[in-house]
Coordinates of C-alpha atoms in Angstrom, one line a residue:
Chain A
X1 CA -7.8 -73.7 43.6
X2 CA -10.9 -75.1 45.3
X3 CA -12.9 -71.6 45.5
X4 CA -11.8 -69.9 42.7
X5 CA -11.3 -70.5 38.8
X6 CA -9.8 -68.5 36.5
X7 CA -10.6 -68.2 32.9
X8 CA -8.3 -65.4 32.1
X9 CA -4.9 -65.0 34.1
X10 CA -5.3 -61.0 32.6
X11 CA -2.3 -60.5 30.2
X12 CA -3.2 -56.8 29.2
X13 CA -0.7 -55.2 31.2
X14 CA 1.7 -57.5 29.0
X15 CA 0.7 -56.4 26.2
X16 CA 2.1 -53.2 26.7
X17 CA 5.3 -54.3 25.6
X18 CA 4.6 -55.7 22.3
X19 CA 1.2 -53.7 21.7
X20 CA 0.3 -51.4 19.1
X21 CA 1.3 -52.7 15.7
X22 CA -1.9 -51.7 14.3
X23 CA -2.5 -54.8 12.1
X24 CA -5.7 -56.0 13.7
X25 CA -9.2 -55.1 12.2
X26 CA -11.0 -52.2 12.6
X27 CA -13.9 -52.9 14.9
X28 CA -17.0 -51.3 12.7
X29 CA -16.0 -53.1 9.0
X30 CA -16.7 -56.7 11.4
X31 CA -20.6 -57.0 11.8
X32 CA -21.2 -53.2 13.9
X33 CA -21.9 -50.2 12.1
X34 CA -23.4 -48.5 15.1
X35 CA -21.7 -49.1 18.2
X36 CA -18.2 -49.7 18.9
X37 CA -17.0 -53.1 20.2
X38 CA -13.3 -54.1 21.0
X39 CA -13.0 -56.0 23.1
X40 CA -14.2 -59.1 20.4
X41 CA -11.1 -58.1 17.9
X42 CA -8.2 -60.6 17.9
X43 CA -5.0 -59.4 18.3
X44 CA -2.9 -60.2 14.8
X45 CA 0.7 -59.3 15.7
X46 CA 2.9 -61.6 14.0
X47 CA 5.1 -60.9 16.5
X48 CA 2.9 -61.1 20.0
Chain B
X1 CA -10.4 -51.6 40.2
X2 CA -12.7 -55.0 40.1
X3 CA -16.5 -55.7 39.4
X4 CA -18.4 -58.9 40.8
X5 CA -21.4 -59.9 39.2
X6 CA -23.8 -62.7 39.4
X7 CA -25.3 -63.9 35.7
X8 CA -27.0 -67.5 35.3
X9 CA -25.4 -69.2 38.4
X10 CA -22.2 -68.1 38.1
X11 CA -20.3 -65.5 40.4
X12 CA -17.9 -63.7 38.6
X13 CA -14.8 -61.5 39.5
X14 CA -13.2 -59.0 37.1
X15 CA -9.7 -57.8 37.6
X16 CA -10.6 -54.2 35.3
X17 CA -6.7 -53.7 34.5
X18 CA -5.2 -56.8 34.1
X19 CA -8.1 -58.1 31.8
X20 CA -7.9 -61.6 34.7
X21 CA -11.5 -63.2 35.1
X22 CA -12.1 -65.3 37.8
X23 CA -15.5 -67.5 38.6
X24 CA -15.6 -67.8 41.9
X25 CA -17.7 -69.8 44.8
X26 CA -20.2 -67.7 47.1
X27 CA -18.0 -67.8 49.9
X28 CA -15.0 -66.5 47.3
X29 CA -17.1 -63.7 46.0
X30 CA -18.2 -62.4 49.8
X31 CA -14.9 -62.3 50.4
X32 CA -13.4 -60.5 47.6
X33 CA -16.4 -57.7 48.5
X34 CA -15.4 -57.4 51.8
X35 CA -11.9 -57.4 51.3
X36 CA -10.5 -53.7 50.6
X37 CA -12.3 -52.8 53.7
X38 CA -12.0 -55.6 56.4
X39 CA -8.5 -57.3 57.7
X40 CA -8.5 -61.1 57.5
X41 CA -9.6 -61.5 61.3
X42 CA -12.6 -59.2 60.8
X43 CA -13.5 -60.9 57.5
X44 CA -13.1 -64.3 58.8
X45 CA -15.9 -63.3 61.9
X46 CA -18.1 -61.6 59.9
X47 CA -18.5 -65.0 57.7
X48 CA -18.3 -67.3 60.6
X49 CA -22.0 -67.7 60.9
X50 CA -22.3 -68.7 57.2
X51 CA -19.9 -70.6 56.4
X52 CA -17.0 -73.1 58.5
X53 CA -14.1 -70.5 59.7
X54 CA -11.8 -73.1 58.0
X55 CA -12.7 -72.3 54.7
X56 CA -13.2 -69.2 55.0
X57 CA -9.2 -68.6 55.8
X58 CA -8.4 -71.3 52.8
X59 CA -10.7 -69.1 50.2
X60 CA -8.8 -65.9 51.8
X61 CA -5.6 -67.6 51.1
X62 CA -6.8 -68.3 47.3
X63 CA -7.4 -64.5 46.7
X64 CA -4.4 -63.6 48.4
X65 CA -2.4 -65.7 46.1
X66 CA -4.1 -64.0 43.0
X67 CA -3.5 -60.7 44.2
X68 CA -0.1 -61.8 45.1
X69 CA 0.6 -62.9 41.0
X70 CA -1.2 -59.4 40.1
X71 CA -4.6 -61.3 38.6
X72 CA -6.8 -59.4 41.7
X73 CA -7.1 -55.5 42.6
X74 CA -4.5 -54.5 40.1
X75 CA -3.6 -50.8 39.2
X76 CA -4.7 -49.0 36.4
X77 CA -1.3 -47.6 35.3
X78 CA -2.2 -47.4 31.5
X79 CA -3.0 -43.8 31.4
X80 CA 0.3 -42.4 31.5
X81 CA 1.0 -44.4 28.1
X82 CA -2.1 -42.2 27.2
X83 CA 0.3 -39.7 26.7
X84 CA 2.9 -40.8 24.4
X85 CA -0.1 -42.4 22.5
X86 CA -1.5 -38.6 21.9
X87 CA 1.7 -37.9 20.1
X88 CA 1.4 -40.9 17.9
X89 CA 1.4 -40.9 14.1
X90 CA -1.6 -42.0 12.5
X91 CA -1.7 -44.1 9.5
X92 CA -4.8 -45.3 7.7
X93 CA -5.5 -48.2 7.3
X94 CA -9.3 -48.8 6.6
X95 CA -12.4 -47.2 4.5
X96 CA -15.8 -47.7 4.1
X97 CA -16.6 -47.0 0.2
X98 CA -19.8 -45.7 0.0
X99 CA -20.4 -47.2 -3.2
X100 CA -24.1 -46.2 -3.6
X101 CA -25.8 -43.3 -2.2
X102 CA -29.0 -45.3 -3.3
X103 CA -30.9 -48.2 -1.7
X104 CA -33.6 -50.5 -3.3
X105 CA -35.2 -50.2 0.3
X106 CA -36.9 -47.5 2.8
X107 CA -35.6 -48.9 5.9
X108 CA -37.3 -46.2 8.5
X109 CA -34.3 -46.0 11.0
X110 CA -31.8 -46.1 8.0
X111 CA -28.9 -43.2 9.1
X112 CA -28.2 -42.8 5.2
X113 CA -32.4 -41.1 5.0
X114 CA -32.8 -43.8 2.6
X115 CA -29.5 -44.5 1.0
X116 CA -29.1 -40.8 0.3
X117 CA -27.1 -39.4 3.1
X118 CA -29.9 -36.6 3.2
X119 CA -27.9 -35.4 -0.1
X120 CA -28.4 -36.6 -3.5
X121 CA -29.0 -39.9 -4.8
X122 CA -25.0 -40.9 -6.6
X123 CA -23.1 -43.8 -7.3
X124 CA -19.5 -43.8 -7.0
X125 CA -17.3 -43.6 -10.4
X126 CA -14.9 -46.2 -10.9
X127 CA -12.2 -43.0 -11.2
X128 CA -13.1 -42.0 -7.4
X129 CA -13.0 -45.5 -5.7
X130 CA -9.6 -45.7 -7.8
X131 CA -8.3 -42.8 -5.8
X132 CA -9.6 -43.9 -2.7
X133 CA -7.7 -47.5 -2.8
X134 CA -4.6 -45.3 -4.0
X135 CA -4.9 -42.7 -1.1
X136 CA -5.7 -45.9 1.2
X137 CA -2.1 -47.6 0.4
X138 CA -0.1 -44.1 0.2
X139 CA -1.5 -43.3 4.2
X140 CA -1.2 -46.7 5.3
X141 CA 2.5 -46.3 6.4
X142 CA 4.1 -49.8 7.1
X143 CA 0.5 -51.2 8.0
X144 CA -0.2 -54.6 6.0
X145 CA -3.7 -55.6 6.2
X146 CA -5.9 -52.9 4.4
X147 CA -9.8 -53.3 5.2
X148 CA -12.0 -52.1 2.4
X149 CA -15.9 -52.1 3.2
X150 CA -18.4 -51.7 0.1
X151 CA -21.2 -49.8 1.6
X152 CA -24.5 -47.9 0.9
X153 CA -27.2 -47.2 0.7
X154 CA -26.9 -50.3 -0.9
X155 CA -23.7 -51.6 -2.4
X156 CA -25.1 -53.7 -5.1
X157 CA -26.7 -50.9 -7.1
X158 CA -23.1 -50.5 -8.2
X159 CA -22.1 -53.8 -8.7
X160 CA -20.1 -53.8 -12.0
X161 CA -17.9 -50.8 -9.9
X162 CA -17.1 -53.3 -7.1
X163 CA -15.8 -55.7 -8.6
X164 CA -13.5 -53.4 -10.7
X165 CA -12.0 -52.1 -7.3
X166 CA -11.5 -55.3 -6.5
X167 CA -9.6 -56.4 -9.1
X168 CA -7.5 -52.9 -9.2
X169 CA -7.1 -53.4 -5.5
X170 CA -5.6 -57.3 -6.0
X171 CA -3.1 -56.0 -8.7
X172 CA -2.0 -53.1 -6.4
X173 CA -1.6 -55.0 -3.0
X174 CA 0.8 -57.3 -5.1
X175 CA 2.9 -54.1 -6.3
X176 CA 3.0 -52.8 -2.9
X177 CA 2.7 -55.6 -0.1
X178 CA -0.5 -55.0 1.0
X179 CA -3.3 -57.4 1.6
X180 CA -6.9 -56.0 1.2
X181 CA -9.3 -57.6 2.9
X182 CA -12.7 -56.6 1.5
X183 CA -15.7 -57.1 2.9
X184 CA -19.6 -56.0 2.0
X185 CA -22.7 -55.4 3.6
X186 CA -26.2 -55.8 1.7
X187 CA -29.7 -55.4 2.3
X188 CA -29.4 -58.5 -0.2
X189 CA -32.1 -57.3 -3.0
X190 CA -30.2 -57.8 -6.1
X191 CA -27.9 -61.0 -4.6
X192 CA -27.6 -63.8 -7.5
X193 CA -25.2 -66.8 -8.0
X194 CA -22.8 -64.8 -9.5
X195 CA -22.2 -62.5 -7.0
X196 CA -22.2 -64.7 -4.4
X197 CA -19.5 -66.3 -6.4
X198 CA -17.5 -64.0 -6.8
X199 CA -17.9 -62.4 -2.8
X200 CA -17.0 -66.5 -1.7
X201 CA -13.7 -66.0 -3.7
X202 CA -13.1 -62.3 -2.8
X203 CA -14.9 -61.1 0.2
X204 CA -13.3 -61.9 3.3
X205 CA -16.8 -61.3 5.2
X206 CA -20.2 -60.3 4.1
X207 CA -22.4 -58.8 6.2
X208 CA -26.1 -59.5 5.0
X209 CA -28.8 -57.1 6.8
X210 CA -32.1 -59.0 8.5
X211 CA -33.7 -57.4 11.1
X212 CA -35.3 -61.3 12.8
X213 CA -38.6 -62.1 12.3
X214 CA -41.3 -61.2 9.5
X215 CA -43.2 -58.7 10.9
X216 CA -40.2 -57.0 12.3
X217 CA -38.5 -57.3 9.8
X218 CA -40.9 -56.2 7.5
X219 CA -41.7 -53.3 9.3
X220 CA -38.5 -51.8 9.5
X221 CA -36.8 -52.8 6.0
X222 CA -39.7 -52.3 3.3
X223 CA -39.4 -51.8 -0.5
X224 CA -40.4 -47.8 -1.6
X225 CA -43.8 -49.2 -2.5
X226 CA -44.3 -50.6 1.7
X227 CA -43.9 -54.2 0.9
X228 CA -41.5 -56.0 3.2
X229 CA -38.4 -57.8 1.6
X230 CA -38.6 -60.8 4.5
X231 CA -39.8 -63.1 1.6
X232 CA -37.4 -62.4 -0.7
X233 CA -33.9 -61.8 1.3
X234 CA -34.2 -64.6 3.6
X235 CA -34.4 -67.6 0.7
X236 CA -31.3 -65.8 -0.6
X237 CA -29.5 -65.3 2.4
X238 CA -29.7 -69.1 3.6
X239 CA -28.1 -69.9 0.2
X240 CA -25.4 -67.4 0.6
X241 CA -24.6 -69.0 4.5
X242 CA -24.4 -72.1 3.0
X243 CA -22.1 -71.2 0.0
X244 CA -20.0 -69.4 2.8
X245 CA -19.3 -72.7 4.7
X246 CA -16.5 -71.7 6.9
X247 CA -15.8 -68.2 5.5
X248 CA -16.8 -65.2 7.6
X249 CA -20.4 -63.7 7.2
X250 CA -22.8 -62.1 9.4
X251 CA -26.5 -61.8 9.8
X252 CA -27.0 -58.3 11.2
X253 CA -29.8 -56.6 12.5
X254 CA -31.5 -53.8 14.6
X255 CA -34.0 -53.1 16.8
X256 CA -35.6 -51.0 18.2
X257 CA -38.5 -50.0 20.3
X258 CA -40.6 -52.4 17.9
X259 CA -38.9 -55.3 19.5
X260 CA -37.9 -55.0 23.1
X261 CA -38.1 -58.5 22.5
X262 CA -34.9 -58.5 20.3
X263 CA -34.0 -62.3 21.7
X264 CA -36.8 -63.6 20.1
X265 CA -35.6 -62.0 17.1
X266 CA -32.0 -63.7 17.3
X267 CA -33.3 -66.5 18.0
X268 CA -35.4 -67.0 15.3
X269 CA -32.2 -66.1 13.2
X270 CA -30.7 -69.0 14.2
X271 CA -33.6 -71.2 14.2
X272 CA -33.3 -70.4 10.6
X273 CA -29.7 -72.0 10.6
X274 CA -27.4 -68.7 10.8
X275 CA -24.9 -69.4 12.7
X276 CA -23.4 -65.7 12.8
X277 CA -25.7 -63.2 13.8
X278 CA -25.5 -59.4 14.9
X279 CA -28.1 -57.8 16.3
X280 CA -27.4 -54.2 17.1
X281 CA -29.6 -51.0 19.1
X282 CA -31.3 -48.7 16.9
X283 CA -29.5 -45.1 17.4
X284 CA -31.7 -42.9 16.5
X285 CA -32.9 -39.1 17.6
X286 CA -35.3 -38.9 20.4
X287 CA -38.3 -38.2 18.6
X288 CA -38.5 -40.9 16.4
X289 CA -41.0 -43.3 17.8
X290 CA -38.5 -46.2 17.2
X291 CA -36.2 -44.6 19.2
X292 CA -34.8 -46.6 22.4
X293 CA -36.5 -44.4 25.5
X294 CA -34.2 -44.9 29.2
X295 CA -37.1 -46.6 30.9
X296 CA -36.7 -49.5 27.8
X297 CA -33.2 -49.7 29.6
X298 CA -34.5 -52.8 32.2
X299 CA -36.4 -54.7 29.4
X300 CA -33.5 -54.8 26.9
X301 CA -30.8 -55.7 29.9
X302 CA -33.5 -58.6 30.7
X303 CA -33.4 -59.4 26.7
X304 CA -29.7 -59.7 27.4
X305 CA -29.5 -62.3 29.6
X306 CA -32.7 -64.5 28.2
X307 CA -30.4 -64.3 25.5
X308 CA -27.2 -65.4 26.8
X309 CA -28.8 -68.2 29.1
X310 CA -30.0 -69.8 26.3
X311 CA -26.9 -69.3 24.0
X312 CA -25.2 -70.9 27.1
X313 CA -27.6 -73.7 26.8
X314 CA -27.2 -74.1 22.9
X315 CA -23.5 -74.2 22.9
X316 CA -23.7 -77.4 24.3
X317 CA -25.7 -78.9 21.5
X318 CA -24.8 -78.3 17.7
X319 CA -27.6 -75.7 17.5
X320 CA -24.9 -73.8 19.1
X321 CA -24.2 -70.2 17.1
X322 CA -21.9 -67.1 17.9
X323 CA -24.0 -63.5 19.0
X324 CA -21.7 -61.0 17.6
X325 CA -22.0 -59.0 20.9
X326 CA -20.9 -61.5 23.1
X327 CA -18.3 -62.5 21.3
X328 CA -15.0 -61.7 23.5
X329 CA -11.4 -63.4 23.0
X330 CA -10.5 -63.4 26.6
X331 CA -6.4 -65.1 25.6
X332 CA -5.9 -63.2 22.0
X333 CA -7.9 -60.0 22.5
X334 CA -6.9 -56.5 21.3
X335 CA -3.3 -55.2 22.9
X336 CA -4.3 -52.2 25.7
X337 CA -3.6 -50.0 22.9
X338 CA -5.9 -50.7 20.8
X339 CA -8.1 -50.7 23.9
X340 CA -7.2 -47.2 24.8
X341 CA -7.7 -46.2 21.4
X342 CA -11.0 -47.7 20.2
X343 CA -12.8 -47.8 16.8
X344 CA -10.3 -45.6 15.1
X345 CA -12.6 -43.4 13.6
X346 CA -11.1 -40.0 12.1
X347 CA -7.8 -41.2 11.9
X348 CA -7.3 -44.9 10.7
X349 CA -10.6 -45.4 9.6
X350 CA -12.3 -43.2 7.5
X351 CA -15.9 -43.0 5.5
X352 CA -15.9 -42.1 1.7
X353 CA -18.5 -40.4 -0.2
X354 CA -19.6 -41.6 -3.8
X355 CA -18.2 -37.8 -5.2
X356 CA -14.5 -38.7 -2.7
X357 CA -14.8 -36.6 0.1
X358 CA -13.6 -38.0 3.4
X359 CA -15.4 -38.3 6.8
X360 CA -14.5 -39.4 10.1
X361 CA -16.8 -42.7 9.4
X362 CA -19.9 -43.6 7.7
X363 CA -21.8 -42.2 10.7
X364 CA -20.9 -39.1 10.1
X365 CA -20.8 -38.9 6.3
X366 CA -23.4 -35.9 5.3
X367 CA -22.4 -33.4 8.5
X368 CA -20.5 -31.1 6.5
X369 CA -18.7 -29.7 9.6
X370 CA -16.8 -33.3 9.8
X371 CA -15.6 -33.3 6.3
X372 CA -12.0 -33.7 6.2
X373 CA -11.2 -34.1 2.9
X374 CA -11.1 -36.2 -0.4
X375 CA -9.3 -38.3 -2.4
X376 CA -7.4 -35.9 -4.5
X377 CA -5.8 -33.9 -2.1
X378 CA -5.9 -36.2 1.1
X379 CA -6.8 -34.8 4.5
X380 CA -6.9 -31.3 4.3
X381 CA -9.1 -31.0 8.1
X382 CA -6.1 -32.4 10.0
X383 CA -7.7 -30.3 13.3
X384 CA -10.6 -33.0 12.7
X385 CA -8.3 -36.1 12.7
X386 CA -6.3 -34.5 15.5
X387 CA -9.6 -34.1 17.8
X388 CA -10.4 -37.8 17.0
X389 CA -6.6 -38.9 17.5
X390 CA -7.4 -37.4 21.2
X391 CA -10.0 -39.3 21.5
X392 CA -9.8 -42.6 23.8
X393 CA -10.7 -44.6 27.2
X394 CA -9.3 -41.7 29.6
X395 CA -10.9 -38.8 27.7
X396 CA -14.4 -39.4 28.6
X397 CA -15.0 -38.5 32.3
X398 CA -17.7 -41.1 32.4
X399 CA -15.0 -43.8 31.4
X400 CA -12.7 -43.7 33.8
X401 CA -14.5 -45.9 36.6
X402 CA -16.7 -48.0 33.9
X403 CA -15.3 -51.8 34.2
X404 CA -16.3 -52.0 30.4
X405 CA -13.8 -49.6 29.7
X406 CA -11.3 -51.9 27.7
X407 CA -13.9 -54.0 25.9
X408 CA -15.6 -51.3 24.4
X409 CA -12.8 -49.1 24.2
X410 CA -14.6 -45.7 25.3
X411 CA -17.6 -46.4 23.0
X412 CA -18.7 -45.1 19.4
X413 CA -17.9 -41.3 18.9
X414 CA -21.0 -40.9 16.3
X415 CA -23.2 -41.7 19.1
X416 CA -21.6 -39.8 21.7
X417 CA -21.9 -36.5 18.9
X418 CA -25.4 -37.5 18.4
X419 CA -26.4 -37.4 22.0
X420 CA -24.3 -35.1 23.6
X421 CA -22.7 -32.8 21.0
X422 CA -19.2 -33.9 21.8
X423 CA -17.0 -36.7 20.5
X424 CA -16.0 -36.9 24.0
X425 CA -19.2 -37.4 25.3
X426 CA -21.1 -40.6 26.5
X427 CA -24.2 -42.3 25.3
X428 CA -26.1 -43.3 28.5
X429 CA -28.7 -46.3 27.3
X430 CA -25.3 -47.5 24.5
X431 CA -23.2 -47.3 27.8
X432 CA -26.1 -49.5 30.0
X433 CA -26.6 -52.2 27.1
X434 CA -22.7 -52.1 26.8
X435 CA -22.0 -53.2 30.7
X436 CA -24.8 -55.8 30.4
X437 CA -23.2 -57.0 26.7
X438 CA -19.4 -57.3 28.8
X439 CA -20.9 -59.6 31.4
X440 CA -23.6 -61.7 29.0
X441 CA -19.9 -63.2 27.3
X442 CA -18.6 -63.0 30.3
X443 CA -20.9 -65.6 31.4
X444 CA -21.3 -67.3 28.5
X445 CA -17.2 -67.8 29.1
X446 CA -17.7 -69.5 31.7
X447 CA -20.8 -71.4 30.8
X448 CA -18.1 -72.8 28.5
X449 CA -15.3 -73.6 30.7
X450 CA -17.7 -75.3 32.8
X451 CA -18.6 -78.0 29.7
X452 CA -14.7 -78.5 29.2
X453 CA -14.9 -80.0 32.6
X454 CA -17.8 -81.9 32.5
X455 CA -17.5 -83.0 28.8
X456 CA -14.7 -84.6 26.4
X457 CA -13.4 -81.2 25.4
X458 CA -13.4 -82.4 21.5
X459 CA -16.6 -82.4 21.5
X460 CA -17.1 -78.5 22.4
X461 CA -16.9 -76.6 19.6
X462 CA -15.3 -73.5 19.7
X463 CA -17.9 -71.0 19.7
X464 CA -17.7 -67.2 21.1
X465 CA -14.8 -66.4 19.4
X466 CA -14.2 -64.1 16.8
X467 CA -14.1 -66.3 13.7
X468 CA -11.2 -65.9 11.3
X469 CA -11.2 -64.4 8.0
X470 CA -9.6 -67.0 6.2
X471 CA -11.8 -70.1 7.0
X472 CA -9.5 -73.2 5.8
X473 CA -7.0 -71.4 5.4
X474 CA -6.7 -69.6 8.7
X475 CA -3.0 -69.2 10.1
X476 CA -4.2 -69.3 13.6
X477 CA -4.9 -73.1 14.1
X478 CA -7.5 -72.1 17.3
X479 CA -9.7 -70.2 14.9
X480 CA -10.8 -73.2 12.7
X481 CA -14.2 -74.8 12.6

């Protein structure tokens, strides 16, 4: 596209489908003990 | 639901539901802000003094085709999963071992009062962080990776007891599939070869505490007798990064109202050759005169982006290094569960005390009306767990139009309890700094994409991403460097 371009085609709606395995890491034992941060994790699903 | 912004030159669109991020031309982005409420004729007059009709019709035809592949003014239609996620079963799968209700420091904003907890001074037994692993693997369901975080006070006080739960914790994930991953966090006092030794071999990150320069530093994270540990953490802590090489670790600091001027602080963090560094808000109660005020709110969002212009500017040198805050994996980012769901606090995550009791997380360790538990007879509070299991993107009224909502996941209950008495509630200046963290790596994002097309792309390192546990050994080949 000559006006627009995209760095993420957005694949969260996706994700429903294979989502919510659990296995990622829990976002305070990273480097935040204080506020909560997300949307940094990486997914880990073996099977995504 | 979008959100247009404008950060260091670049004009950038945000598709909220899909997670799709578009950087876009000024005649793209007038568009797109007209669009919902103009037809194409109207749009195509109202721009026809700035720019050549022509284009204008070709840019509409570029956004049409996004919102045509769903990538532009998508639905949110995740909160009717928010229901069958209510119901869910919880399993845990993390704790923070509070290893030493003790510290060799005063920091002033420390939550712990000192390493105490505002209770009394205790190291935990061997016996108790026993039970804790065991409780850990019996709650953890089918879950493989276990996180187990040695915390304080400070963690080393008790050294000779972490290093037993580590080695009972490597003979029990072999007996029962687990892996732990362990990590610790230090004011880095009592660090010496050996234990870095054995943290490089067993720790898959290490979180070492340094608030940025001397005299902030010093301030903020004396000894008991006033005098500041700058001098003797920092010499310690270089060593450390270096022994790390391409393992996980993290510098991590605060500030507060001390140091609007926190970018200076990171800054001189990684003039000091970190190249992981965390650098969070103070949360403290309003009366403490470190405290972040709502009129700070423009100064710090300013800090923000000084900050991320000149991380943009660094990542194309090799004085390049990864701000913790802006990190963001835009391709392998959390699944909208996870999103919806948040830190996990109360239910997969929980805090434990030195004497085994359990807490919804290490922010709330010491509020006796959060206790859930301990680690003889499991949770015993399961209303607790099940207020916390409610908890998520959709259940905070001030969430529900925020286009931060799925990177920050409905932010951190502690604060919200702390400022608004509800677990539900919203913490306005962590909300603010939030929105302005989402677009800094935003930016930053594209900042990079923008070298990969000027530049060989194997010479960009891969910076901004979360960086992998294993280091060499990383599964994930796009992790590695």
């Amino acid at each position: 596209m000559k006006h627009i371009k995209s760095i993420n085609n957005g694949t969260m709606k996706e994700s429903m489908k294979k989502g919510g395995c659990g296995e990622c890491q829990t976002s305070c034992q990273s480097a935040c003990k204080t506020s909560c941060t997300v949307g940094n994790q990486s997914c880990e699903n073996p099977r995504r | 639901m979008i959100h247009q912004f404008k950060n260091n030159g670049y004009n950038i669109v945000m598709d909220v539901p899909s997670g799709a991020i578009h950087v876009v031309d000024d005649l793209a982005y007038d568009i797109i802000s007209m669009y919902q409420d103009f037809d194409r004729d109207e749009i195509v007059l109202k721009l026809s003094e700035e720019y050549d009709p022509l284009e204008v019709r070709e840019s509409l035809d570029e956004v049409e085709d996004l919102i045509a592949t769903e990538q532009l003014f998508t639905d949110d239609d995740y909160e009717e999963a928010v229901n069958d996620f209510k119901q869910r079963d919880t399993v845990v799968k993390a704790l923070c071992l509070h290893i030493a209700h003790d510290c060799n420091l005063a920091c002033r904003y420390c939550f712990a009062g000192e390493g105490e907890y505002h209770g009394r001074r205790a190291l935990m037994s061997f016996e108790v962080g026993r039970k804790a692993l065991d409780f850990l693997i019996a709650n953890s369901g089918n879950r493989r990776n276990l996180e187990v975080d040695f915390f304080g006070g400070e963690p080393l006080l008790n050294w000779q007891v972490v290093k037993q739960l580590v080695e009972y914790g490597r003979e029990q994930e072999k007996l029962h599939d687990k892996y732990f991953r362990f990590t610790l966090t230090t004011n880095g006092v009592l660090l010496n070869d050996e234990i870095m030794e054995f943290c490089n071999r067993e720790m898959s990150n290490v979180v070492l505490s340094l608030d940025g320069r001397q005299d902030i530093h010093d301030l903020m994270r004396p000894f008991r007798n006033g005098r500041g540990s700058y001098d003797l953490v920092v010499p310690k802590f270089i060593d450390f990064a270096k022994k790390r090489g391409d393992m996980k670790y993290y510098v991590r600091g605060t500030f507060t109202r001390n140091n609007l001027d926190f970018a200076s602080d990171v800054l001189h963090m990684a003039d000091l050759g970190f190249r992981q560094i965390s650098v969070e808000p103070v949360v403290a109660p309003p009366e403490e005169p470190y405290a972040l005020r709502e009129e700070d709110i423009p100064k710090l969002l300013e800090e923000y982006d000084k900050l991320a212009a000149e991380i943009a500017e660094r990542n194309k040198t090799d004085r390049w290094f990864n701000f913790f805050h802006f990190m963001i994996d835009l391709e392998g980012g959390p699944c909208v569960y996870k999103r919806l769901a948040g830190c996990g606090s109360g239910t997969e995550y929980l805090a434990v005390t030195p004497w085994g009791d359990l807490y919804p997380c290490h922010q709330f360790v010491g509020q006796e009306e959060f206790l859930m538990g301990n680690v003889d007879e499991g949770i015993t509070r399961t209303d607790i767990r099940d207020e916390f299991k409610q908890c998520n993107v959709y259940s905070r009224s001030e969430c529900r139009d925020c286009f931060a909502r799925f990177y920050c996941s409905g932010g951190c209950s502690a604060n919200a309890w702390n400022f608004t008495h509800s677990i539900n509630g919203n913490y306005r200046i962590g909300c603010e700094l939030m929105r302005k963290r989402v677009e800094c790596a935003i930016m930053i994002k594209a900042a990079l994409a923008d070298n990969g097309d000027e530049d060989d792309e194997e010479n960009i390192p891969i910076q901004n991403e979360p960086v992998c546990d294993f280091g060499e050994n990383c599964p994930r080949e796009e992790f590695l460097f």
